Structures are given as C-alpha cells and as structure tokens.
Amino acid sequence: MKIIDPKVYHKMPEGILEGDEVKHYKKYLKDVKNLYKYEDEELNDSGTIMYEVHSYGKGDEDKKGNLFWGLTVMNPVYIKDECNMTRGHFHEDLNCAEFYFGLQGEGLLLLMNKDGEMWAEKISKGSLHHIDGELAHRIINTGNEVLKVGACWPTVSGHDYKSIEDKEFPYRVFNNNGEIQLVAR
Ligand code: PA5
Ligand code: NI
C-alpha cells in the first residue's frame, strides 16, 4: 500500500486552484463587452481581464458521473456602474445540477428558469449555492474586491450560451455608489 500526495490543491482561504492538469482561460473586456448596456469603441482594445476560470476534471468527460471542480475569479470592474458578470449559461444537459460556493468577496448569483423568471442569491465567503440543472446561472461581482467562486459540476453538463444570447436575464445589476440596483432591461 502506498500513500500519495494529492495532485491538486484548492487553497482556502486563498482560493487558488493549481496543479499540472488544471485548465485555465481568461475573459477580457473585449470578449464580453456585448454583455453590457454601455457599448463603445473604447471597450474594444481594452486589455482588462474581467474574469478567469480554472477547472480540473479526471477521466472521460463524456462519461456520466464524472465531475469538474472549478474556480471563477472575477475582478472588481465596472462598466459605467454596471457590475462585472459572467456570460451566464444553461447546461446543455438540463439534468446536470451544479454547486457554487463563495470563497472571497461579495456578489450575486443570478438564477433564471426556462420561462425567463429570475431571482438572485447573495454570494459571500462560505455561501453555498445549489443550482438546479434546469436553471441558467450567472455570477456578478457587486463589490470592490476580487470575487472568487468555487464550483463543482458534472463533466457531461455542457454550456449552452446561445439560449442566454437569445433570451437574456431580465435584470442588469449596477452598483451606484455602493447601492446595488437591479434594473429591468
Ligand atoms: O461551469 C460553470 O458554471 C462555471 O465554471 C462557469 O463556466 C464560469 O463561472 C464562467 O461563467 P460562464 O461560463 O457563464 O462565462
Ligand atoms: Ni454551469
């Protein structure tokens, strides 16, 4: 029998996911500028990093039952007071639920059902959020520090962004001098 070192650490409270097999991507403002109410040429060249996603999974991604472990890191960036947000998505397989959990910072988890009804849960350090497989989900950084949100979801979930592009979340989130406002589109 042997005892081996873990391959990945989810360092808490630092909230860093690291290891050789951890995948990583960055979303720049120019990639996601279409999400915001205020659109302008100046957003095109911006090297501003809005959010980064790290994920780790083992085994065949197409095999039911396998899981991803992930971390989303969202910078405190505002586009004319509108809060930094992820693209938001439904899962392609609506049977696949997901867990989110707050590690650092303050935010909102927007949830929306297939009829377009939306509600939100507050994210903060230690908050745990069960996302039913049939709900669209989007993370918002409402604070002035980096927001870190951990996640665990089935590898077969898939990400359906198209449905959100076709029918957006009905409210935008703004921070007006510290006051969080949900504004209907
Ligand atoms: O799988 C998830 O729900 C997360 O890892 C998200 O993909 C991540 O938060 C980024 O959000 P989105 O994929 O909506 O841009
Ligand atoms: Ni998801």
JSON list of C-alpha atoms and ligand atoms in Angstrom, two decimals:
[
{"chain": "A", "resi": 1, "resn": "MET", "atom": "CA", "xyz": [0.00, 0.00, 0.00]},
{"chain": "A", "resi": 2, "resn": "LYS", "atom": "CA", "xyz": [1.23, 3.49, -0.75]},
{"chain": "A", "resi": 3, "resn": "ILE", "atom": "CA", "xyz": [0.25, 6.96, 0.33]},
{"chain": "A", "resi": 4, "resn": "ILE", "atom": "CA", "xyz": [0.48, 9.59, -2.42]},
{"chain": "A", "resi": 5, "resn": "ASP", "atom": "CA", "xyz": [0.39, 13.36, -2.41]},
{"chain": "A", "resi": 6, "resn": "PRO", "atom": "CA", "xyz": [-2.78, 14.99, -3.76]},
{"chain": "A", "resi": 7, "resn": "LYS", "atom": "CA", "xyz": [-2.44, 16.19, -7.36]},
{"chain": "A", "resi": 8, "resn": "VAL", "atom": "CA", "xyz": [-4.40, 19.42, -6.89]},
{"chain": "A", "resi": 9, "resn": "TYR", "atom": "CA", "xyz": [-4.87, 21.86, -4.05]},
{"chain": "A", "resi": 10, "resn": "HIS", "atom": "CA", "xyz": [-7.84, 24.14, -3.64]},
{"chain": "A", "resi": 11, "resn": "LYS", "atom": "CA", "xyz": [-6.15, 26.53, -1.29]},
{"chain": "A", "resi": 12, "resn": "MET", "atom": "CA", "xyz": [-8.65, 28.09, 1.03]},
{"chain": "A", "resi": 13, "resn": "PRO", "atom": "CA", "xyz": [-9.00, 30.83, 2.04]},
{"chain": "A", "resi": 14, "resn": "GLU", "atom": "CA", "xyz": [-6.64, 31.96, -0.74]},
{"chain": "A", "resi": 15, "resn": "GLY", "atom": "CA", "xyz": [-8.93, 30.31, -3.27]},
{"chain": "A", "resi": 16, "resn": "ILE", "atom": "CA", "xyz": [-6.28, 29.27, -5.73]},
{"chain": "A", "resi": 17, "resn": "LEU", "atom": "CA", "xyz": [-6.68, 26.15, -7.86]},
{"chain": "A", "resi": 18, "resn": "GLU", "atom": "CA", "xyz": [-3.36, 24.84, -9.04]},
{"chain": "A", "resi": 19, "resn": "GLY", "atom": "CA", "xyz": [-1.90, 21.66, -10.47]},
{"chain": "A", "resi": 20, "resn": "ASP", "atom": "CA", "xyz": [-0.48, 20.37, -13.77]},
{"chain": "A", "resi": 21, "resn": "GLU", "atom": "CA", "xyz": [-3.84, 19.23, -15.08]},
{"chain": "A", "resi": 22, "resn": "VAL", "atom": "CA", "xyz": [-5.78, 22.36, -14.18]},
{"chain": "A", "resi": 23, "resn": "LYS", "atom": "CA", "xyz": [-7.20, 24.13, -17.25]},
{"chain": "A", "resi": 24, "resn": "HIS", "atom": "CA", "xyz": [-7.48, 27.88, -17.35]},
{"chain": "A", "resi": 25, "resn": "TYR", "atom": "CA", "xyz": [-8.92, 30.64, -19.51]},
{"chain": "A", "resi": 26, "resn": "LYS", "atom": "CA", "xyz": [-9.28, 34.41, -19.28]},
{"chain": "A", "resi": 27, "resn": "LYS", "atom": "CA", "xyz": [-12.14, 36.59, -20.46]},
{"chain": "A", "resi": 28, "resn": "TYR", "atom": "CA", "xyz": [-11.09, 40.08, -21.48]},
{"chain": "A", "resi": 29, "resn": "LEU", "atom": "CA", "xyz": [-13.44, 43.03, -21.63]},
{"chain": "A", "resi": 30, "resn": "LYS", "atom": "CA", "xyz": [-13.26, 42.98, -25.44]},
{"chain": "A", "resi": 31, "resn": "ASP", "atom": "CA", "xyz": [-14.55, 39.36, -25.38]},
{"chain": "A", "resi": 32, "resn": "VAL", "atom": "CA", "xyz": [-17.59, 40.14, -23.28]},
{"chain": "A", "resi": 33, "resn": "LYS", "atom": "CA", "xyz": [-18.33, 43.81, -23.99]},
{"chain": "A", "resi": 34, "resn": "ASN", "atom": "CA", "xyz": [-21.60, 42.90, -25.69]},
{"chain": "A", "resi": 35, "resn": "LEU", "atom": "CA", "xyz": [-22.97, 41.86, -22.29]},
{"chain": "A", "resi": 36, "resn": "TYR", "atom": "CA", "xyz": [-23.02, 45.45, -21.04]},
{"chain": "A", "resi": 37, "resn": "LYS", "atom": "CA", "xyz": [-25.54, 48.21, -21.56]},
{"chain": "A", "resi": 38, "resn": "TYR", "atom": "CA", "xyz": [-22.82, 50.72, -22.33]},
{"chain": "A", "resi": 39, "resn": "GLU", "atom": "CA", "xyz": [-21.04, 49.65, -25.51]},
{"chain": "A", "resi": 40, "resn": "ASP", "atom": "CA", "xyz": [-18.36, 51.79, -27.01]},
{"chain": "A", "resi": 41, "resn": "GLU", "atom": "CA", "xyz": [-15.31, 51.51, -29.27]},
{"chain": "A", "resi": 42, "resn": "GLU", "atom": "CA", "xyz": [-13.08, 52.18, -26.30]},
{"chain": "A", "resi": 43, "resn": "LEU", "atom": "CA", "xyz": [-14.03, 48.77, -24.87]},
{"chain": "A", "resi": 44, "resn": "ASN", "atom": "CA", "xyz": [-12.52, 47.02, -27.93]},
{"chain": "A", "resi": 45, "resn": "ASP", "atom": "CA", "xyz": [-8.85, 47.50, -27.21]},
{"chain": "A", "resi": 46, "resn": "SER", "atom": "CA", "xyz": [-9.12, 47.05, -23.52]},
{"chain": "A", "resi": 47, "resn": "GLY", "atom": "CA", "xyz": [-6.68, 44.54, -22.01]},
{"chain": "A", "resi": 48, "resn": "THR", "atom": "CA", "xyz": [-8.79, 44.50, -18.90]},
{"chain": "A", "resi": 49, "resn": "ILE", "atom": "CA", "xyz": [-9.29, 40.98, -17.57]},
{"chain": "A", "resi": 50, "resn": "MET", "atom": "CA", "xyz": [-12.88, 40.59, -16.44]},
{"chain": "A", "resi": 51, "resn": "TYR", "atom": "CA", "xyz": [-12.75, 37.03, -15.17]},
{"chain": "A", "resi": 52, "resn": "GLU", "atom": "CA", "xyz": [-10.69, 33.85, -15.17]},
{"chain": "A", "resi": 53, "resn": "VAL", "atom": "CA", "xyz": [-11.92, 30.29, -14.94]},
{"chain": "A", "resi": 54, "resn": "HIS", "atom": "CA", "xyz": [-9.86, 27.36, -13.67]},
{"chain": "A", "resi": 55, "resn": "SER", "atom": "CA", "xyz": [-11.14, 23.81, -13.87]},
{"chain": "A", "resi": 56, "resn": "TYR", "atom": "CA", "xyz": [-9.98, 20.34, -13.07]},
{"chain": "A", "resi": 57, "resn": "GLY", "atom": "CA", "xyz": [-11.53, 17.03, -14.04]},
{"chain": "A", "resi": 58, "resn": "LYS", "atom": "CA", "xyz": [-10.47, 13.41, -14.16]},
{"chain": "A", "resi": 59, "resn": "GLY", "atom": "CA", "xyz": [-11.38, 10.66, -16.58]},
{"chain": "A", "resi": 60, "resn": "ASP", "atom": "CA", "xyz": [-13.54, 10.62, -19.67]},
{"chain": "A", "resi": 61, "resn": "GLU", "atom": "CA", "xyz": [-15.55, 13.87, -19.92]},
{"chain": "A", "resi": 62, "resn": "ASP", "atom": "CA", "xyz": [-18.30, 12.06, -21.79]},
{"chain": "A", "resi": 63, "resn": "LYS", "atom": "CA", "xyz": [-18.81, 9.53, -19.03]},
{"chain": "A", "resi": 64, "resn": "LYS", "atom": "CA", "xyz": [-21.86, 10.21, -16.88]},
{"chain": "A", "resi": 65, "resn": "GLY", "atom": "CA", "xyz": [-20.92, 10.59, -13.23]},
{"chain": "A", "resi": 66, "resn": "ASN", "atom": "CA", "xyz": [-17.54, 12.27, -13.76]},
{"chain": "A", "resi": 67, "resn": "LEU", "atom": "CA", "xyz": [-17.10, 15.71, -12.22]},
{"chain": "A", "resi": 68, "resn": "PHE", "atom": "CA", "xyz": [-15.32, 19.03, -12.75]},
{"chain": "A", "resi": 69, "resn": "TRP", "atom": "CA", "xyz": [-14.04, 21.13, -9.88]},
{"chain": "A", "resi": 70, "resn": "GLY", "atom": "CA", "xyz": [-13.66, 24.80, -10.74]},
{"chain": "A", "resi": 71, "resn": "LEU", "atom": "CA", "xyz": [-12.88, 28.30, -9.65]},
{"chain": "A", "resi": 72, "resn": "THR", "atom": "CA", "xyz": [-14.09, 31.58, -11.16]},
{"chain": "A", "resi": 73, "resn": "VAL", "atom": "CA", "xyz": [-12.13, 34.71, -10.29]},
{"chain": "A", "resi": 74, "resn": "MET", "atom": "CA", "xyz": [-13.93, 37.98, -11.07]},
{"chain": "A", "resi": 75, "resn": "ASN", "atom": "CA", "xyz": [-12.22, 41.33, -10.94]},
{"chain": "A", "resi": 76, "resn": "PRO", "atom": "CA", "xyz": [-13.95, 44.39, -9.46]},
{"chain": "A", "resi": 77, "resn": "VAL", "atom": "CA", "xyz": [-14.54, 46.10, -12.80]},
{"chain": "A", "resi": 78, "resn": "TYR", "atom": "CA", "xyz": [-17.46, 48.40, -13.57]},
{"chain": "A", "resi": 79, "resn": "ILE", "atom": "CA", "xyz": [-18.69, 49.47, -16.99]},
{"chain": "A", "resi": 80, "resn": "LYS", "atom": "CA", "xyz": [-20.43, 52.76, -16.22]},
{"chain": "A", "resi": 81, "resn": "ASP", "atom": "CA", "xyz": [-21.57, 51.38, -12.84]},
{"chain": "A", "resi": 82, "resn": "GLU", "atom": "CA", "xyz": [-22.70, 48.05, -14.32]},
{"chain": "A", "resi": 83, "resn": "CYS", "atom": "CA", "xyz": [-21.16, 45.17, -12.36]},
{"chain": "A", "resi": 84, "resn": "ASN", "atom": "CA", "xyz": [-18.80, 42.61, -13.85]},
{"chain": "A", "resi": 85, "resn": "MET", "atom": "CA", "xyz": [-20.73, 39.49, -14.89]},
{"chain": "A", "resi": 86, "resn": "THR", "atom": "CA", "xyz": [-20.05, 36.08, -16.39]},
{"chain": "A", "resi": 87, "resn": "ARG", "atom": "CA", "xyz": [-21.67, 35.26, -19.73]},
{"chain": "A", "resi": 88, "resn": "GLY", "atom": "CA", "xyz": [-24.22, 33.07, -17.96]},
{"chain": "A", "resi": 89, "resn": "HIS", "atom": "CA", "xyz": [-25.50, 29.78, -19.31]},
{"chain": "A", "resi": 90, "resn": "PHE", "atom": "CA", "xyz": [-27.91, 26.90, -19.08]},
{"chain": "A", "resi": 91, "resn": "HIS", "atom": "CA", "xyz": [-26.39, 23.46, -19.06]},
{"chain": "A", "resi": 92, "resn": "GLU", "atom": "CA", "xyz": [-26.83, 21.60, -22.32]},
{"chain": "A", "resi": 93, "resn": "ASP", "atom": "CA", "xyz": [-27.92, 18.60, -20.27]},
{"chain": "A", "resi": 94, "resn": "LEU", "atom": "CA", "xyz": [-30.66, 20.02, -18.06]},
{"chain": "A", "resi": 95, "resn": "ASN", "atom": "CA", "xyz": [-30.37, 17.03, -15.72]},
{"chain": "A", "resi": 96, "resn": "CYS", "atom": "CA", "xyz": [-26.98, 18.31, -14.55]},
{"chain": "A", "resi": 97, "resn": "ALA", "atom": "CA", "xyz": [-27.04, 20.36, -11.35]},
{"chain": "A", "resi": 98, "resn": "GLU", "atom": "CA", "xyz": [-24.07, 22.34, -10.05]},
{"chain": "A", "resi": 99, "resn": "PHE", "atom": "CA", "xyz": [-22.73, 23.63, -6.73]},
{"chain": "A", "resi": 100, "resn": "TYR", "atom": "CA", "xyz": [-21.23, 27.11, -6.38]},
{"chain": "A", "resi": 101, "resn": "PHE", "atom": "CA", "xyz": [-19.59, 28.37, -3.20]},
{"chain": "A", "resi": 102, "resn": "GLY", "atom": "CA", "xyz": [-18.24, 31.76, -2.21]},
{"chain": "A", "resi": 103, "resn": "LEU", "atom": "CA", "xyz": [-14.57, 31.97, -1.26]},
{"chain": "A", "resi": 104, "resn": "GLN", "atom": "CA", "xyz": [-13.83, 35.69, -1.26]},
{"chain": "A", "resi": 105, "resn": "GLY", "atom": "CA", "xyz": [-15.57, 38.96, -1.99]},
{"chain": "A", "resi": 106, "resn": "GLU", "atom": "CA", "xyz": [-19.22, 39.87, -2.45]},
{"chain": "A", "resi": 107, "resn": "GLY", "atom": "CA", "xyz": [-21.50, 39.07, -5.32]},
{"chain": "A", "resi": 108, "resn": "LEU", "atom": "CA", "xyz": [-24.78, 37.79, -6.61]},
{"chain": "A", "resi": 109, "resn": "LEU", "atom": "CA", "xyz": [-25.73, 34.54, -8.26]},
{"chain": "A", "resi": 110, "resn": "LEU", "atom": "CA", "xyz": [-28.46, 35.24, -10.81]},
{"chain": "A", "resi": 111, "resn": "LEU", "atom": "CA", "xyz": [-30.72, 32.29, -11.48]},
{"chain": "A", "resi": 112, "resn": "MET", "atom": "CA", "xyz": [-33.31, 32.07, -14.26]},
{"chain": "A", "resi": 113, "resn": "ASN", "atom": "CA", "xyz": [-35.79, 29.38, -15.23]},
{"chain": "A", "resi": 114, "resn": "LYS", "atom": "CA", "xyz": [-36.81, 28.44, -18.75]},
{"chain": "A", "resi": 115, "resn": "ASP", "atom": "CA", "xyz": [-39.76, 30.86, -18.57]},
{"chain": "A", "resi": 116, "resn": "GLY", "atom": "CA", "xyz": [-37.38, 33.77, -18.04]},
{"chain": "A", "resi": 117, "resn": "GLU", "atom": "CA", "xyz": [-38.22, 34.26, -14.34]},
{"chain": "A", "resi": 118, "resn": "MET", "atom": "CA", "xyz": [-35.16, 35.44, -12.47]},
{"chain": "A", "resi": 119, "resn": "TRP", "atom": "CA", "xyz": [-34.06, 35.70, -8.85]},
{"chain": "A", "resi": 120, "resn": "ALA", "atom": "CA", "xyz": [-30.73, 36.12, -7.10]},
{"chain": "A", "resi": 121, "resn": "GLU", "atom": "CA", "xyz": [-28.76, 34.75, -4.17]},
{"chain": "A", "resi": 122, "resn": "LYS", "atom": "CA", "xyz": [-26.10, 36.70, -2.29]},
{"chain": "A", "resi": 123, "resn": "ILE", "atom": "CA", "xyz": [-22.61, 35.27, -2.62]},
{"chain": "A", "resi": 124, "resn": "SER", "atom": "CA", "xyz": [-20.09, 35.80, 0.17]},
{"chain": "A", "resi": 125, "resn": "LYS", "atom": "CA", "xyz": [-17.28, 33.85, 1.76]},
{"chain": "A", "resi": 126, "resn": "GLY", "atom": "CA", "xyz": [-18.68, 30.47, 2.79]},
{"chain": "A", "resi": 127, "resn": "SER", "atom": "CA", "xyz": [-22.04, 30.74, 1.00]},
{"chain": "A", "resi": 128, "resn": "LEU", "atom": "CA", "xyz": [-23.13, 27.55, -0.74]},
{"chain": "A", "resi": 129, "resn": "HIS", "atom": "CA", "xyz": [-25.46, 27.56, -3.74]},
{"chain": "A", "resi": 130, "resn": "HIS", "atom": "CA", "xyz": [-27.19, 24.57, -5.27]},
{"chain": "A", "resi": 131, "resn": "ILE", "atom": "CA", "xyz": [-28.08, 25.26, -8.89]},
{"chain": "A", "resi": 132, "resn": "ASP", "atom": "CA", "xyz": [-30.85, 23.06, -10.22]},
{"chain": "A", "resi": 133, "resn": "GLY", "atom": "CA", "xyz": [-30.00, 21.56, -13.61]},
{"chain": "A", "resi": 134, "resn": "GLU", "atom": "CA", "xyz": [-32.83, 23.43, -15.31]},
{"chain": "A", "resi": 135, "resn": "LEU", "atom": "CA", "xyz": [-31.68, 26.90, -14.21]},
{"chain": "A", "resi": 136, "resn": "ALA", "atom": "CA", "xyz": [-29.49, 29.37, -16.05]},
{"chain": "A", "resi": 137, "resn": "HIS", "atom": "CA", "xyz": [-26.79, 30.88, -13.83]},
{"chain": "A", "resi": 138, "resn": "ARG", "atom": "CA", "xyz": [-24.61, 33.99, -13.93]},
{"chain": "A", "resi": 139, "resn": "ILE", "atom": "CA", "xyz": [-22.14, 35.36, -11.37]},
{"chain": "A", "resi": 140, "resn": "ILE", "atom": "CA", "xyz": [-21.96, 39.10, -10.63]},
{"chain": "A", "resi": 141, "resn": "ASN", "atom": "CA", "xyz": [-19.20, 40.85, -8.69]},
{"chain": "A", "resi": 142, "resn": "THR", "atom": "CA", "xyz": [-21.01, 43.58, -6.74]},
{"chain": "A", "resi": 143, "resn": "GLY", "atom": "CA", "xyz": [-18.08, 44.58, -4.54]},
{"chain": "A", "resi": 144, "resn": "ASN", "atom": "CA", "xyz": [-14.80, 46.44, -4.65]},
{"chain": "A", "resi": 145, "resn": "GLU", "atom": "CA", "xyz": [-12.57, 43.42, -4.30]},
{"chain": "A", "resi": 146, "resn": "VAL", "atom": "CA", "xyz": [-11.93, 40.26, -6.31]},
{"chain": "A", "resi": 147, "resn": "LEU", "atom": "CA", "xyz": [-14.82, 37.78, -6.12]},
{"chain": "A", "resi": 148, "resn": "LYS", "atom": "CA", "xyz": [-13.85, 34.10, -6.02]},
{"chain": "A", "resi": 149, "resn": "VAL", "atom": "CA", "xyz": [-16.47, 31.43, -6.53]},
{"chain": "A", "resi": 150, "resn": "GLY", "atom": "CA", "xyz": [-15.77, 27.70, -6.43]},
{"chain": "A", "resi": 151, "resn": "ALA", "atom": "CA", "xyz": [-17.89, 25.20, -8.36]},
{"chain": "A", "resi": 152, "resn": "CYS", "atom": "CA", "xyz": [-18.48, 21.51, -8.90]},
{"chain": "A", "resi": 153, "resn": "TRP", "atom": "CA", "xyz": [-20.48, 20.14, -11.83]},
{"chain": "A", "resi": 154, "resn": "PRO", "atom": "CA", "xyz": [-20.83, 17.01, -13.98]},
{"chain": "A", "resi": 155, "resn": "THR", "atom": "CA", "xyz": [-18.41, 16.81, -16.91]},
{"chain": "A", "resi": 156, "resn": "VAL", "atom": "CA", "xyz": [-21.29, 15.98, -19.24]},
{"chain": "A", "resi": 157, "resn": "SER", "atom": "CA", "xyz": [-23.19, 19.23, -18.38]},
{"chain": "A", "resi": 158, "resn": "GLY", "atom": "CA", "xyz": [-22.02, 21.29, -21.34]},
{"chain": "A", "resi": 159, "resn": "HIS", "atom": "CA", "xyz": [-22.53, 25.07, -21.53]},
{"chain": "A", "resi": 160, "resn": "ASP", "atom": "CA", "xyz": [-25.44, 26.49, -23.52]},
{"chain": "A", "resi": 161, "resn": "TYR", "atom": "CA", "xyz": [-24.65, 30.19, -24.08]},
{"chain": "A", "resi": 162, "resn": "LYS", "atom": "CA", "xyz": [-26.89, 30.58, -27.11]},
{"chain": "A", "resi": 163, "resn": "SER", "atom": "CA", "xyz": [-30.12, 30.42, -25.09]},
{"chain": "A", "resi": 164, "resn": "ILE", "atom": "CA", "xyz": [-28.92, 33.38, -22.99]},
{"chain": "A", "resi": 165, "resn": "GLU", "atom": "CA", "xyz": [-27.94, 35.39, -26.06]},
{"chain": "A", "resi": 166, "resn": "ASP", "atom": "CA", "xyz": [-31.43, 34.74, -27.44]},
{"chain": "A", "resi": 167, "resn": "LYS", "atom": "CA", "xyz": [-33.22, 35.48, -24.16]},
{"chain": "A", "resi": 168, "resn": "GLU", "atom": "CA", "xyz": [-31.13, 37.41, -21.68]},
{"chain": "A", "resi": 169, "resn": "PHE", "atom": "CA", "xyz": [-31.54, 37.58, -17.91]},
{"chain": "A", "resi": 170, "resn": "PRO", "atom": "CA", "xyz": [-34.28, 40.21, -17.44]},
{"chain": "A", "resi": 171, "resn": "TYR", "atom": "CA", "xyz": [-32.33, 42.39, -14.98]},
{"chain": "A", "resi": 172, "resn": "ARG", "atom": "CA", "xyz": [-28.98, 44.15, -15.13]},
{"chain": "A", "resi": 173, "resn": "VAL", "atom": "CA", "xyz": [-27.01, 44.75, -11.92]},
{"chain": "A", "resi": 174, "resn": "PHE", "atom": "CA", "xyz": [-25.49, 48.15, -11.11]},
{"chain": "A", "resi": 175, "resn": "ASN", "atom": "CA", "xyz": [-23.56, 49.48, -8.15]},
{"chain": "A", "resi": 176, "resn": "ASN", "atom": "CA", "xyz": [-24.40, 53.15, -7.69]},
{"chain": "A", "resi": 177, "resn": "ASN", "atom": "CA", "xyz": [-22.07, 54.49, -5.00]},
{"chain": "A", "resi": 178, "resn": "GLY", "atom": "CA", "xyz": [-22.35, 51.28, -3.00]},
{"chain": "A", "resi": 179, "resn": "GLU", "atom": "CA", "xyz": [-26.05, 50.73, -3.60]},
{"chain": "A", "resi": 180, "resn": "ILE", "atom": "CA", "xyz": [-26.81, 47.55, -5.55]},
{"chain": "A", "resi": 181, "resn": "GLN", "atom": "CA", "xyz": [-29.59, 48.11, -8.06]},
{"chain": "A", "resi": 182, "resn": "LEU", "atom": "CA", "xyz": [-31.32, 45.55, -10.25]},
{"chain": "A", "resi": 183, "resn": "VAL", "atom": "CA", "xyz": [-32.62, 47.32, -13.34]},
{"chain": "A", "resi": 184, "resn": "ALA", "atom": "CA", "xyz": [-35.08, 45.76, -15.77]},
{"chain": "A", "resi": 185, "resn": "ARG", "atom": "CA", "xyz": [-33.84, 45.61, -19.37]},
{"chain": "B", "resi": 1, "resn": "PA5", "atom": "O1", "xyz": [-19.43, 25.79, -15.12]},
{"chain": "B", "resi": 1, "resn": "PA5", "atom": "C1", "xyz": [-19.76, 26.85, -14.55]},
{"chain": "B", "resi": 1, "resn": "PA5", "atom": "O2", "xyz": [-20.93, 27.13, -14.27]},
{"chain": "B", "resi": 1, "resn": "PA5", "atom": "C2", "xyz": [-18.69, 27.87, -14.25]},
{"chain": "B", "resi": 1, "resn": "PA5", "atom": "O3", "xyz": [-17.44, 27.28, -14.22]},
{"chain": "B", "resi": 1, "resn": "PA5", "atom": "C3", "xyz": [-18.75, 28.95, -15.32]},
{"chain": "B", "resi": 1, "resn": "PA5", "atom": "O4", "xyz": [-18.46, 28.39, -16.58]},
{"chain": "B", "resi": 1, "resn": "PA5", "atom": "C4", "xyz": [-17.84, 30.13, -15.02]},
{"chain": "B", "resi": 1, "resn": "PA5", "atom": "O5", "xyz": [-18.27, 30.74, -13.83]},
{"chain": "B", "resi": 1, "resn": "PA5", "atom": "C5", "xyz": [-17.87, 31.19, -16.13]},
{"chain": "B", "resi": 1, "resn": "PA5", "atom": "O6", "xyz": [-19.18, 31.52, -16.45]},
{"chain": "B", "resi": 1, "resn": "PA5", "atom": "P1", "xyz": [-19.68, 31.45, -17.97]},
{"chain": "B", "resi": 1, "resn": "PA5", "atom": "O7", "xyz": [-19.30, 30.09, -18.46]},
{"chain": "B", "resi": 1, "resn": "PA5", "atom": "O8", "xyz": [-21.16, 31.62, -17.87]},
{"chain": "B", "resi": 1, "resn": "PA5", "atom": "O9", "xyz": [-18.98, 32.55, -18.68]},
{"chain": "B", "resi": 2, "resn": "NI", "atom": "NI", "xyz": [-22.72, 25.87, -15.01]}
]
